[in-house]
Short mmCIF file of C-alpha atoms (C1' of nucleotides) in Angstrom, two decimals:
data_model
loop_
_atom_site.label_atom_id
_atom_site.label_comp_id
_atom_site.label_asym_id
_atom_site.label_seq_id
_atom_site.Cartn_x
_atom_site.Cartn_y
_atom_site.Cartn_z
CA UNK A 4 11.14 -16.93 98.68
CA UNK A 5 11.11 -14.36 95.36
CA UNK A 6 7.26 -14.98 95.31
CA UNK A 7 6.10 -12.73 97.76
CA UNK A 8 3.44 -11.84 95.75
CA UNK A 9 -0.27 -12.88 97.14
CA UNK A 10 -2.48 -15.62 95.08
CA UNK A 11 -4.86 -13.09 93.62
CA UNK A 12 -2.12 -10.59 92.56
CA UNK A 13 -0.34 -13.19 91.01
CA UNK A 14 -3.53 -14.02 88.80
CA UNK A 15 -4.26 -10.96 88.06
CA UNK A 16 -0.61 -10.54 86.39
CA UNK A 17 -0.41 -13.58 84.85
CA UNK A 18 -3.93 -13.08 83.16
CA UNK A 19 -3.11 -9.29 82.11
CA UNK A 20 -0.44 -10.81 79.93
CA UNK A 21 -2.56 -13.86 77.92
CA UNK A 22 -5.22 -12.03 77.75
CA UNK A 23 -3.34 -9.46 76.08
CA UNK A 24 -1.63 -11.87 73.89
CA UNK A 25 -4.56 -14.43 73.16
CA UNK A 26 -7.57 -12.31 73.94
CA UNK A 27 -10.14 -13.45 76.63
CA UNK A 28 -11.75 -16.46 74.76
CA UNK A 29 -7.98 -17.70 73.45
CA UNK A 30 -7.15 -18.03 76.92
CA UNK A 31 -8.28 -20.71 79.77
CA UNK A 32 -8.30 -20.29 83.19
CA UNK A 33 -5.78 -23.23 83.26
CA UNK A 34 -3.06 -21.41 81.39
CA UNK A 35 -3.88 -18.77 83.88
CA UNK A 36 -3.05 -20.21 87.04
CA UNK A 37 -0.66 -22.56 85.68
CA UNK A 38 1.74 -19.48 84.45
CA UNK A 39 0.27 -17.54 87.80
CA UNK A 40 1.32 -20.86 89.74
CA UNK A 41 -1.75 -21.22 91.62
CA UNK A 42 -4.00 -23.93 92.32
CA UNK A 43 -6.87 -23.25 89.42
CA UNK A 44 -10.06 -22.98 91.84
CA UNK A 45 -8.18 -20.09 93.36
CA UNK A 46 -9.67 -18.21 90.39
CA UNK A 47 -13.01 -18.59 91.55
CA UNK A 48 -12.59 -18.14 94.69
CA UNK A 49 -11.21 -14.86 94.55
CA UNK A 50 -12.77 -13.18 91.08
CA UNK A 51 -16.17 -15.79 91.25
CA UNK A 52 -15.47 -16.69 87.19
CA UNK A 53 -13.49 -16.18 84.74
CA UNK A 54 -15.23 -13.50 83.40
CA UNK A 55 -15.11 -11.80 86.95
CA UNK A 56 -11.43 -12.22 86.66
CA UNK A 57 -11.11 -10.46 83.59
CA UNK A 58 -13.37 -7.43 85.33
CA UNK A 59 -10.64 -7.39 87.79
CA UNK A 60 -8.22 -7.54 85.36
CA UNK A 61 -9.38 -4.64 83.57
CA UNK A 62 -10.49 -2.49 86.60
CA UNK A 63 -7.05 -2.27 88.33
CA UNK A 64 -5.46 -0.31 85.85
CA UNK A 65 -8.34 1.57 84.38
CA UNK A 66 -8.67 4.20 87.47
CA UNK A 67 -5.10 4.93 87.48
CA UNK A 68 -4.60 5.32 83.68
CA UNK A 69 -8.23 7.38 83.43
CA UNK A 70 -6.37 9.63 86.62
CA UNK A 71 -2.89 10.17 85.02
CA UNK A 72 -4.61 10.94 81.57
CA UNK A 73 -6.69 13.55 83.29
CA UNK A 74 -3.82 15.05 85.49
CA UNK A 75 -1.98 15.71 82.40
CA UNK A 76 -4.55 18.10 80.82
CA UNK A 77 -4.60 19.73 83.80
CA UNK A 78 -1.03 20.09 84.09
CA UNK A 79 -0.87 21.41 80.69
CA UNK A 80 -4.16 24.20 81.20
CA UNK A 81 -2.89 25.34 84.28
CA UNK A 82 0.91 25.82 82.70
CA UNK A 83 -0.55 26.61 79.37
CA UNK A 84 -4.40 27.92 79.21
CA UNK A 85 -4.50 28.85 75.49
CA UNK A 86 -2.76 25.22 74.56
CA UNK A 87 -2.38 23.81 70.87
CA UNK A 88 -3.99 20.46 69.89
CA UNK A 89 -0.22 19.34 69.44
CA UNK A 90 -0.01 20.11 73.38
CA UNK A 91 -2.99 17.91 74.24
CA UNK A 92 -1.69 15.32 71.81
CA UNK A 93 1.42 15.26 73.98
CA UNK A 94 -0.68 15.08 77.49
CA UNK A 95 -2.37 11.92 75.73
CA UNK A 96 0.72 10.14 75.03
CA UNK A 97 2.45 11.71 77.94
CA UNK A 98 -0.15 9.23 80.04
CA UNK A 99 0.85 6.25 77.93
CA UNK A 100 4.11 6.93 78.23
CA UNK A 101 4.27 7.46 82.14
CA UNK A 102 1.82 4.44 82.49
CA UNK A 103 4.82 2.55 80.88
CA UNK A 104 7.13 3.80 83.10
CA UNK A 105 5.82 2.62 86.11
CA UNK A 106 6.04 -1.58 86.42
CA UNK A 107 4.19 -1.27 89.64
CA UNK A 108 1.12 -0.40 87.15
CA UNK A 109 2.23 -3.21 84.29
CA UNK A 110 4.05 -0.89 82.10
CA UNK A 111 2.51 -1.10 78.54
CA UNK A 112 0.40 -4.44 79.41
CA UNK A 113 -3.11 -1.86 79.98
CA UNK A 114 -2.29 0.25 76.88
CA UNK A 115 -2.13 -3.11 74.88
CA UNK A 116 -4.80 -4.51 76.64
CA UNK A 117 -6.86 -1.44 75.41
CA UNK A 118 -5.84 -1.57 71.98
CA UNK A 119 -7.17 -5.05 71.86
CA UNK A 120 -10.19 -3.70 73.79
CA UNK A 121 -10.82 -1.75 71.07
CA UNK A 122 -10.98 -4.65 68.55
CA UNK A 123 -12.62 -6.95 70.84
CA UNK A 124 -14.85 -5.43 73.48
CA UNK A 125 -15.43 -8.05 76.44
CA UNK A 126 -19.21 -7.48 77.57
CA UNK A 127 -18.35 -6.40 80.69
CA UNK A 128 -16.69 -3.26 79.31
CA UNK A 129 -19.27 -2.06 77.47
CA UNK A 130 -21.06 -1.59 80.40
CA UNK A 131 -18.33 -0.02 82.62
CA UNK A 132 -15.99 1.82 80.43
CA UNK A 133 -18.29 5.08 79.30
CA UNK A 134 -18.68 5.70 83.22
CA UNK A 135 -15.21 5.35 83.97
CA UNK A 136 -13.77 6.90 80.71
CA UNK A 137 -16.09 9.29 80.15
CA UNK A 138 -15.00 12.24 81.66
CA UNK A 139 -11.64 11.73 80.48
CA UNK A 140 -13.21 11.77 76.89
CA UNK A 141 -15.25 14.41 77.41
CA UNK A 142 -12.51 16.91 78.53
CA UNK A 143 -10.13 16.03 75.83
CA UNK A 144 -13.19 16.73 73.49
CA UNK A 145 -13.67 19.86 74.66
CA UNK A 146 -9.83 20.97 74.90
CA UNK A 147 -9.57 19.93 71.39
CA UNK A 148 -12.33 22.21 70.05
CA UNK A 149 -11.05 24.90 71.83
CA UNK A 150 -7.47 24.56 70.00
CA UNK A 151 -9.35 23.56 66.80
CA UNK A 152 -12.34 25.87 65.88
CA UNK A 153 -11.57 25.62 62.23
CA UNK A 154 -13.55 22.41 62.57
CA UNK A 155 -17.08 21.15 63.78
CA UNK A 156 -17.34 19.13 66.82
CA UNK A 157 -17.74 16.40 64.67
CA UNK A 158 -14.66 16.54 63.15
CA UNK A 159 -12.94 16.76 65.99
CA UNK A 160 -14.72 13.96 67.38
CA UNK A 161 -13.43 11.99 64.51
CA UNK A 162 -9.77 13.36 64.92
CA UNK A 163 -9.77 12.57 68.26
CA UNK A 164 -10.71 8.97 67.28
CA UNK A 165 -7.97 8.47 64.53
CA UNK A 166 -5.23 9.96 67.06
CA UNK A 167 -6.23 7.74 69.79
CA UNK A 168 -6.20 4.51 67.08
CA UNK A 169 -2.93 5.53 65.49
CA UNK A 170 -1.44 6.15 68.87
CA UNK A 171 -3.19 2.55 71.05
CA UNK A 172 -1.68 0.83 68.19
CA UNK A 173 1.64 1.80 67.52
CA UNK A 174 2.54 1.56 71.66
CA UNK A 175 1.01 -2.33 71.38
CA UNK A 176 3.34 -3.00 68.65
CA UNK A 177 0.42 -3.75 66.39
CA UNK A 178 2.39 -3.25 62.58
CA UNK A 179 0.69 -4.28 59.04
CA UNK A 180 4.65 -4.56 58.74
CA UNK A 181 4.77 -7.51 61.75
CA UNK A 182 1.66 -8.87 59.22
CA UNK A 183 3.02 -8.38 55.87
CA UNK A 184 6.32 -9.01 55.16
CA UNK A 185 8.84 -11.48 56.07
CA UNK A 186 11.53 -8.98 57.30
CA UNK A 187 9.45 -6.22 59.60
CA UNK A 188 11.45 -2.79 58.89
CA UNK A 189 9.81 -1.16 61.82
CA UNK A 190 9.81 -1.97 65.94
CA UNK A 191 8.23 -0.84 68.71
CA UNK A 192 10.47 -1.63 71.03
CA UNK A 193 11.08 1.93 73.13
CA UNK A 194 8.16 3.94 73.56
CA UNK A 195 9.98 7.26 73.22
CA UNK A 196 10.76 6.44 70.12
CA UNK A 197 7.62 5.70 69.02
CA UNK A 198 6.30 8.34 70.58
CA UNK A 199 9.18 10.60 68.68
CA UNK A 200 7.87 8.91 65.68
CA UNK A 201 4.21 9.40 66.17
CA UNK A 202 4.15 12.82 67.46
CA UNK A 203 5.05 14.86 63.88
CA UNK A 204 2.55 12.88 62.04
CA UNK A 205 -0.22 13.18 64.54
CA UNK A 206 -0.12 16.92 65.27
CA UNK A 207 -0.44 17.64 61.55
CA UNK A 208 -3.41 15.34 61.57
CA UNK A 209 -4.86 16.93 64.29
CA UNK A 210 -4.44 20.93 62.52
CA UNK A 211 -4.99 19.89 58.85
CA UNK A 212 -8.09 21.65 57.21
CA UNK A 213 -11.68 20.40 57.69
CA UNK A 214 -13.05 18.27 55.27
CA UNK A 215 -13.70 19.14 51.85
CA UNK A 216 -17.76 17.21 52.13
CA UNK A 217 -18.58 16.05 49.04
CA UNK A 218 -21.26 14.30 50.75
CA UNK A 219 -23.61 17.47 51.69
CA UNK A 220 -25.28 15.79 54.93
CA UNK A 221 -23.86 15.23 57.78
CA UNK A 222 -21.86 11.80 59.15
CA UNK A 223 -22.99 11.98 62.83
CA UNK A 224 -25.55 9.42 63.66
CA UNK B 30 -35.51 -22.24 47.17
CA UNK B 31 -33.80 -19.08 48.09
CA UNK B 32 -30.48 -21.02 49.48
CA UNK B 33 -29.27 -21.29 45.96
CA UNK B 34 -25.74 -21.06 47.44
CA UNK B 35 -23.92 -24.20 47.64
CA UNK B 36 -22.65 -25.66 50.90
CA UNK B 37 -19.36 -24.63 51.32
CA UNK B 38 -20.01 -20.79 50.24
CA UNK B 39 -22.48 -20.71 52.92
CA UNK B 40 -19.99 -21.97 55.26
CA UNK B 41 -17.53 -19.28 54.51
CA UNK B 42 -20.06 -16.60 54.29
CA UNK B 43 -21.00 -17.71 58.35
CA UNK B 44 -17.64 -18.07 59.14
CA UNK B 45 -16.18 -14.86 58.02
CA UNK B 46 -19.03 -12.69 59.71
CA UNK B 47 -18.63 -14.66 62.81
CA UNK B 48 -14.72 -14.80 63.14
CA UNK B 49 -15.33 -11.04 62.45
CA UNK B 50 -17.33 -10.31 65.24
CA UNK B 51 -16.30 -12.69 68.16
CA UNK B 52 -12.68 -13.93 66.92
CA UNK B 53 -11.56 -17.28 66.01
CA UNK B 54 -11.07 -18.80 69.77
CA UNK B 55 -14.29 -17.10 70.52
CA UNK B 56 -16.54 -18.73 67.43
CA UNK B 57 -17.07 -22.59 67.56
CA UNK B 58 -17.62 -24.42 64.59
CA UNK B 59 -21.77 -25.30 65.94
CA UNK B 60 -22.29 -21.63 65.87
CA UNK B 61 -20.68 -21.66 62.33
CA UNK B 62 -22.80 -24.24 61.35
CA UNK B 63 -26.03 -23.28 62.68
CA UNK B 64 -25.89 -19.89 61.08
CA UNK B 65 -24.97 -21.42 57.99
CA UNK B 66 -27.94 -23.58 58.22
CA UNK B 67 -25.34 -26.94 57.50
CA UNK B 68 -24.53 -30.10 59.11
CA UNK B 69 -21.71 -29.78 61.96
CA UNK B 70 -19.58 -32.51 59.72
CA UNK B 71 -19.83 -30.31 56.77
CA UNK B 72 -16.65 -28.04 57.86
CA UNK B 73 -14.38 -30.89 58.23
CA UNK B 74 -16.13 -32.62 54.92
CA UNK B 75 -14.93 -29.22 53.53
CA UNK B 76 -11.86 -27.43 55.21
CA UNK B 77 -10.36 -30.29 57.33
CA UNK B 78 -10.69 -28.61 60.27
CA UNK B 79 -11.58 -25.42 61.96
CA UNK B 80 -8.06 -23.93 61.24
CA UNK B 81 -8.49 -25.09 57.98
CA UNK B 82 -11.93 -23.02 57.65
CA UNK B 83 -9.87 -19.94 59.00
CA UNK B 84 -7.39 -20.30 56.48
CA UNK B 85 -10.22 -20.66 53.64
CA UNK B 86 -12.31 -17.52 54.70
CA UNK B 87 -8.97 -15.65 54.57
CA UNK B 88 -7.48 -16.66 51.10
CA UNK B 89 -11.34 -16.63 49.58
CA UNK B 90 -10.75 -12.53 49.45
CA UNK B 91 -7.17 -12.12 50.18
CA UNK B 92 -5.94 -12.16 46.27
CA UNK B 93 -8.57 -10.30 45.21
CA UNK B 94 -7.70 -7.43 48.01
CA UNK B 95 -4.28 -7.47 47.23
CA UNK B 96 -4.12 -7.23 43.05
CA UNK B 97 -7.13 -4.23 43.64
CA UNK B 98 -4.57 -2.60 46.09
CA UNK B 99 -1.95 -2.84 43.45
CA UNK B 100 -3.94 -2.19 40.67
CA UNK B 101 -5.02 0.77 42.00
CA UNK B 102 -1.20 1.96 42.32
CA UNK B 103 -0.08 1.05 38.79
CA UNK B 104 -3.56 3.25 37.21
CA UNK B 105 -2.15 6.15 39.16
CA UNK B 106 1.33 6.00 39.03
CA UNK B 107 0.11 5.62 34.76
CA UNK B 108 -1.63 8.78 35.49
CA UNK B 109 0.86 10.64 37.62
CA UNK B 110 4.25 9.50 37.70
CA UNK B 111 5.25 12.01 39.92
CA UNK B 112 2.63 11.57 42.48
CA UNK B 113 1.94 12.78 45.75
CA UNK B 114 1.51 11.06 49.15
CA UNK B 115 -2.03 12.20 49.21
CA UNK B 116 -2.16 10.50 45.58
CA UNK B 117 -0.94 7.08 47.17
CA UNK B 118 -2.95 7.57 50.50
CA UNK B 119 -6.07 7.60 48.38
CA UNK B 120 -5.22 4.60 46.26
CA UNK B 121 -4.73 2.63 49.46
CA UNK B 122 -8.63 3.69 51.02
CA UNK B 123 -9.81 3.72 47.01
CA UNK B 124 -9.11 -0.45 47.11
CA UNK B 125 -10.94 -0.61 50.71
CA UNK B 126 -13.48 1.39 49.80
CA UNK B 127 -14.08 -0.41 45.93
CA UNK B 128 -13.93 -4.14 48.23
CA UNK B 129 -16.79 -2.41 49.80
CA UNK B 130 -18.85 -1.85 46.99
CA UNK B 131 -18.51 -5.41 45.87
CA UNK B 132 -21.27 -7.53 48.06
CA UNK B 133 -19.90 -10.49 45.51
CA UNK B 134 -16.02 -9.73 47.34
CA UNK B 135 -17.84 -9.87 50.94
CA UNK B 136 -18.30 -5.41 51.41
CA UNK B 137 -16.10 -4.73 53.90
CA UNK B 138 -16.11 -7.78 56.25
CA UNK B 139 -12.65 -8.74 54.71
CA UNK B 140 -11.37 -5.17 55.68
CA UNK B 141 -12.64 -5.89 59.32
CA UNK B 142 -10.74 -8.94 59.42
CA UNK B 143 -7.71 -7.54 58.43
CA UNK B 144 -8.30 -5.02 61.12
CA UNK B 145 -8.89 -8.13 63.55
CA UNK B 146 -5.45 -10.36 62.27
CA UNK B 147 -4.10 -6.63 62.70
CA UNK B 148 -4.30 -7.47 66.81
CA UNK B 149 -4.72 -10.79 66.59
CA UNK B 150 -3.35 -12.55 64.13
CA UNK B 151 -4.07 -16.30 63.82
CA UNK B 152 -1.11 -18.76 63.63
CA UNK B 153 -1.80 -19.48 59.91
CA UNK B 154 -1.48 -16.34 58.58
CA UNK B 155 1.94 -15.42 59.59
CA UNK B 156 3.24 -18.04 57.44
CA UNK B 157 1.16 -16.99 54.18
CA UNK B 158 0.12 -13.40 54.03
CA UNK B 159 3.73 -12.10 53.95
CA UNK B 160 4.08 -13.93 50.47
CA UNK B 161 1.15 -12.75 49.44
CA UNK B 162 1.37 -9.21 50.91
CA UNK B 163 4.82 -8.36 50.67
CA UNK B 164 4.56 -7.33 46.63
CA UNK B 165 1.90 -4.97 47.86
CA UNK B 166 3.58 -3.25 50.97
CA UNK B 167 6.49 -3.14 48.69
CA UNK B 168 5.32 -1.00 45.87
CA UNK B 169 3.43 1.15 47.92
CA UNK B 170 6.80 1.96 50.40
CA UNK B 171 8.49 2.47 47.00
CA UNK B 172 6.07 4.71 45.86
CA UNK B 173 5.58 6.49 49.44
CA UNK B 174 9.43 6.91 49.08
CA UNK B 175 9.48 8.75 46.43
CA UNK B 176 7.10 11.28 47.35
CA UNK B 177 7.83 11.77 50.43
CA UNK B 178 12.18 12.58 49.96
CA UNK B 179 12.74 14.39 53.03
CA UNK B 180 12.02 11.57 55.13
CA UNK B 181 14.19 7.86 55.87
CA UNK B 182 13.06 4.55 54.84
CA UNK B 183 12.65 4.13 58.07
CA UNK B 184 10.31 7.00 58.98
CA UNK B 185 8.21 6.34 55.55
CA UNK B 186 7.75 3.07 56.91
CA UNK B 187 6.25 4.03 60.47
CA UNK B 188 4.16 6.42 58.32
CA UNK B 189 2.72 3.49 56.24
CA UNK B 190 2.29 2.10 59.51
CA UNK B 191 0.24 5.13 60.98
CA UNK B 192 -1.94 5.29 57.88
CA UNK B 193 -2.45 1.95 57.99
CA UNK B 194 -3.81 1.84 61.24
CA UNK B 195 -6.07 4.82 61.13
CA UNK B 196 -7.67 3.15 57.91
CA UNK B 197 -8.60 0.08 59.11
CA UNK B 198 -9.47 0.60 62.46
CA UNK B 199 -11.72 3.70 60.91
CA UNK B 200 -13.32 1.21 58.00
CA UNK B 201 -13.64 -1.37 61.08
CA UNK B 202 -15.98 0.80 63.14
CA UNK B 203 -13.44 0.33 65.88
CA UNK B 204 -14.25 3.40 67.55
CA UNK B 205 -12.79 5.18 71.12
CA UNK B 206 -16.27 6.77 70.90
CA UNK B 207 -17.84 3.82 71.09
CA UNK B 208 -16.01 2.12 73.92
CA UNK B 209 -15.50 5.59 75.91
CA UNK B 210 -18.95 7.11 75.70
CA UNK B 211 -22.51 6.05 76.62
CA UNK B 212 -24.00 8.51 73.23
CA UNK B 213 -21.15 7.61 70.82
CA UNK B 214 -20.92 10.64 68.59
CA UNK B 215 -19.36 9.68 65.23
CA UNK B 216 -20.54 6.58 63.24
CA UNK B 217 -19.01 4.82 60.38
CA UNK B 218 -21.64 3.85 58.92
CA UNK B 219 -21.08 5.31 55.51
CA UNK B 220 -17.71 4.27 54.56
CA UNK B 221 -17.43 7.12 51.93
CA UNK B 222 -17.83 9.92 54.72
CA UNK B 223 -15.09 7.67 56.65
CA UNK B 224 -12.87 8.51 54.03
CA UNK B 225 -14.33 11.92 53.58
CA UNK B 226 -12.49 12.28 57.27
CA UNK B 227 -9.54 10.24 57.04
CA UNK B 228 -7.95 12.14 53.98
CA UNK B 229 -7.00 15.24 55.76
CA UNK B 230 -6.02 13.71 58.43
CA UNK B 231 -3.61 11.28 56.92
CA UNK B 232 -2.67 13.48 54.25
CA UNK B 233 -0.93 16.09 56.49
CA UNK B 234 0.40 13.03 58.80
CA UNK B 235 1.90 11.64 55.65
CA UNK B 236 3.55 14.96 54.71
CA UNK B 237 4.56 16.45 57.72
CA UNK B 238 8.32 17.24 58.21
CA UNK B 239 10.78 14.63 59.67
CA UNK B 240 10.44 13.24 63.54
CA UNK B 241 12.92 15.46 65.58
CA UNK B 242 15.03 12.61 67.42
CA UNK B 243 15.79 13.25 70.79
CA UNK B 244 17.22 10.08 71.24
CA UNK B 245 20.31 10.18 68.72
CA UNK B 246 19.95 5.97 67.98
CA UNK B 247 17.88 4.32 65.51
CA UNK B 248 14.77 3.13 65.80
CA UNK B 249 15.46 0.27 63.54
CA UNK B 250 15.64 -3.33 64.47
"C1'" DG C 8 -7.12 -20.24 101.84
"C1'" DT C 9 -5.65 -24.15 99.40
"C1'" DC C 10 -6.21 -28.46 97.75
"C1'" DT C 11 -8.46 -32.90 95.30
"C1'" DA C 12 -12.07 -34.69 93.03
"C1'" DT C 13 -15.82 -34.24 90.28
"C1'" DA C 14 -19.99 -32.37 87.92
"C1'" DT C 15 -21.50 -30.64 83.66
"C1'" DT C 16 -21.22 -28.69 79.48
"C1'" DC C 17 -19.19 -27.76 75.21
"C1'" DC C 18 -15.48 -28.35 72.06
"C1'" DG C 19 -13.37 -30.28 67.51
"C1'" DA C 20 -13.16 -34.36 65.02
"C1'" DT C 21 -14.48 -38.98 63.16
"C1'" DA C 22 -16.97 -43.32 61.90
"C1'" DG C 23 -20.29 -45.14 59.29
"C1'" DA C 24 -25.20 -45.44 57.50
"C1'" DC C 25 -27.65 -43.62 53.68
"C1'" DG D 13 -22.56 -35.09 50.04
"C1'" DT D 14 -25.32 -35.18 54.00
"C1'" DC D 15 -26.82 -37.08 57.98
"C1'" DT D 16 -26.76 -39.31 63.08
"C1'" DA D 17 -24.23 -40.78 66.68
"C1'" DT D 18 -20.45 -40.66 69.34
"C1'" DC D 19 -15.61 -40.38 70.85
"C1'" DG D 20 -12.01 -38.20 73.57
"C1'" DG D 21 -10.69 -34.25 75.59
"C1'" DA D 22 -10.82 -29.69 77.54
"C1'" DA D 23 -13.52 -26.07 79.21
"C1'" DT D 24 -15.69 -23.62 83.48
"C1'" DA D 25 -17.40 -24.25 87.78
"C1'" DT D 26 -18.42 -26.41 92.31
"C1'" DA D 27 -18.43 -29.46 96.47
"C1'" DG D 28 -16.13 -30.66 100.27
"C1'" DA D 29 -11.86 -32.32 102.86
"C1'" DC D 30 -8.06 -30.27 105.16
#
DNA sequence: GTCTATATTCCGATAGAC
DNA sequence: GTCTATCGGAATATAGAC
């Protein structure tokens, strides 16, 4: 038998993947364990509801993503203490990258999952993700503004936030290209080479001047 | 009577906000309705059907959005024939931003969906928004082209693609910060200091030298 | 743990009175 | 054009046999 998998695993994976392509509300639980297989109270008995499910869904590849994201700015202060923002770029989409190297952890599935996350919070993650991601945010903050001090915190706040955009995106395969013309010119296919492809226009991003404000006061909140 | 607005507007104004905010699996036509202050049967009376509504929201500002994005292109390449990426970058976020000021074109809710259909795009769509979005992408790769001589067709094209990305999911308010971090630290409420951040940011990206390929193959289709 | 059967609610869509 | 009433189906969830 090539199923060896167990009944919640096999939910859990088939889930990942509509809710990825359909988002949570696009997708019934019916889908689910018909593509997982599975009888369809199965779903509730193991994750209690369907929003439990996607909970689950989301929580088994959070801690090892938030980990590996982490390990790599570590790896790359210990190796390399005064590091450029083009460095810590690299750690960030070094974690992507590895994430997608390893099936056992769904490849790509969690980084698109997060990209549409970031479009289309479920509840549940509002709740959760600052606790679990928050660290990780916090020391890629402050590694920034140490290779940055040409610009506020602010700014690199808001750098931070268009790398991280440009970056979730372009590894989901997300392309205005896909949207607006009949022939795309550009695919996301290989990571590495999107990754090759990202990387140039990112780090300049990341060490361009601040801001000329035209607007004296400031844009925090 | 303050609901001067006729029937069908006030369907589409609902609709939009609402397919904005929860997506179109996750808004049902009695939520429409009951925001719009209509009878259930006045969608199909209207559109047909809820697809039908979807497709109406989107074509009610798509045009409009598209000959102000090209618009803006022909004043400047009038201007400056030989302009600059940065020149073309801030046509592009000049048309998002001027949609913004127009309450009578919607602000920016039709930038947010765009930014939604950007993940998620519904079934419709893919049939009509390359015809009516490939003039558009077209000119402005042509234009990006010429500025920008040291890199490929393809690479100009990933670099719409970056741009792209960090502009809408910036005018969206779809923020790491605010998925990551219990006291989210930049805002975008101001769309003008959005762009006040962007520029740099995607200026450099824009103009920074060619990807270094490691891998020797093309990243073409 | 896995299944069938079912409860209950909500969905989009339509028929027909006015 | 706008309303009420309702249809048929699909949704999540549960109860209970095995």
């Amino acid at each position: 038998m090539d199923s060896g998998k167990d009944t919640s695993q096999r939910i859990l994976d088939a889930a990942e993947c509509l809710f990825v392509e359909h988002g949570f509300a696009g997708t019934s639980m019916r889908q689910i364990t018909s593509a997982a297989a599975v009888n369809i109270s199965a779903v509730n008995y193991y994750f209690g509801s369907k929003d439990g499910l996607f909970q689950a869904v989301f929580e088994r590849r959070a801690e090892p993503f938030a980990l590996l994201s982490i390990a790599k700015l570590n790896a790359l202060q210990l190796a390399k203490p005064a590091c450029s923002a083009v460095d810590i770029a690299q750690a960030f989409m070094g974690a992507a990258l590895e994430m997608g190297r390893q099936p056992e952890h769904g490849g790509l599935v969690f980084v698109k999952l997060l990209a549409r996350s970031y479009v289309e919070p479920h509840p549940r993650l509002k709740e959760k993700l600052p606790l679990r991601y928050g660290e990780l945010t916090q020391r890629y903050l402050a590694a920034m503004r140490l290779a940055l001090p040409h610009l506020s915190d602010m700014e690199v706040a808001w750098r931070f936030q268009f790398m991280s955009s440009t970056m979730f995106n372009a590894f989901a395969g997300n392309n205005v290209m896909r949207l607006f013309m009949t022939q795309p010119i550009v695919n996301a296919r290989d990571p590495h080479k999107v990754a090759e492809m990202l990387l140039p226009f990112i780090a300049a991003g990341l060490n361009s001047p601040a801001a000329e404000l035209v607007t004296p006061s400031t844009t925090e909140v």
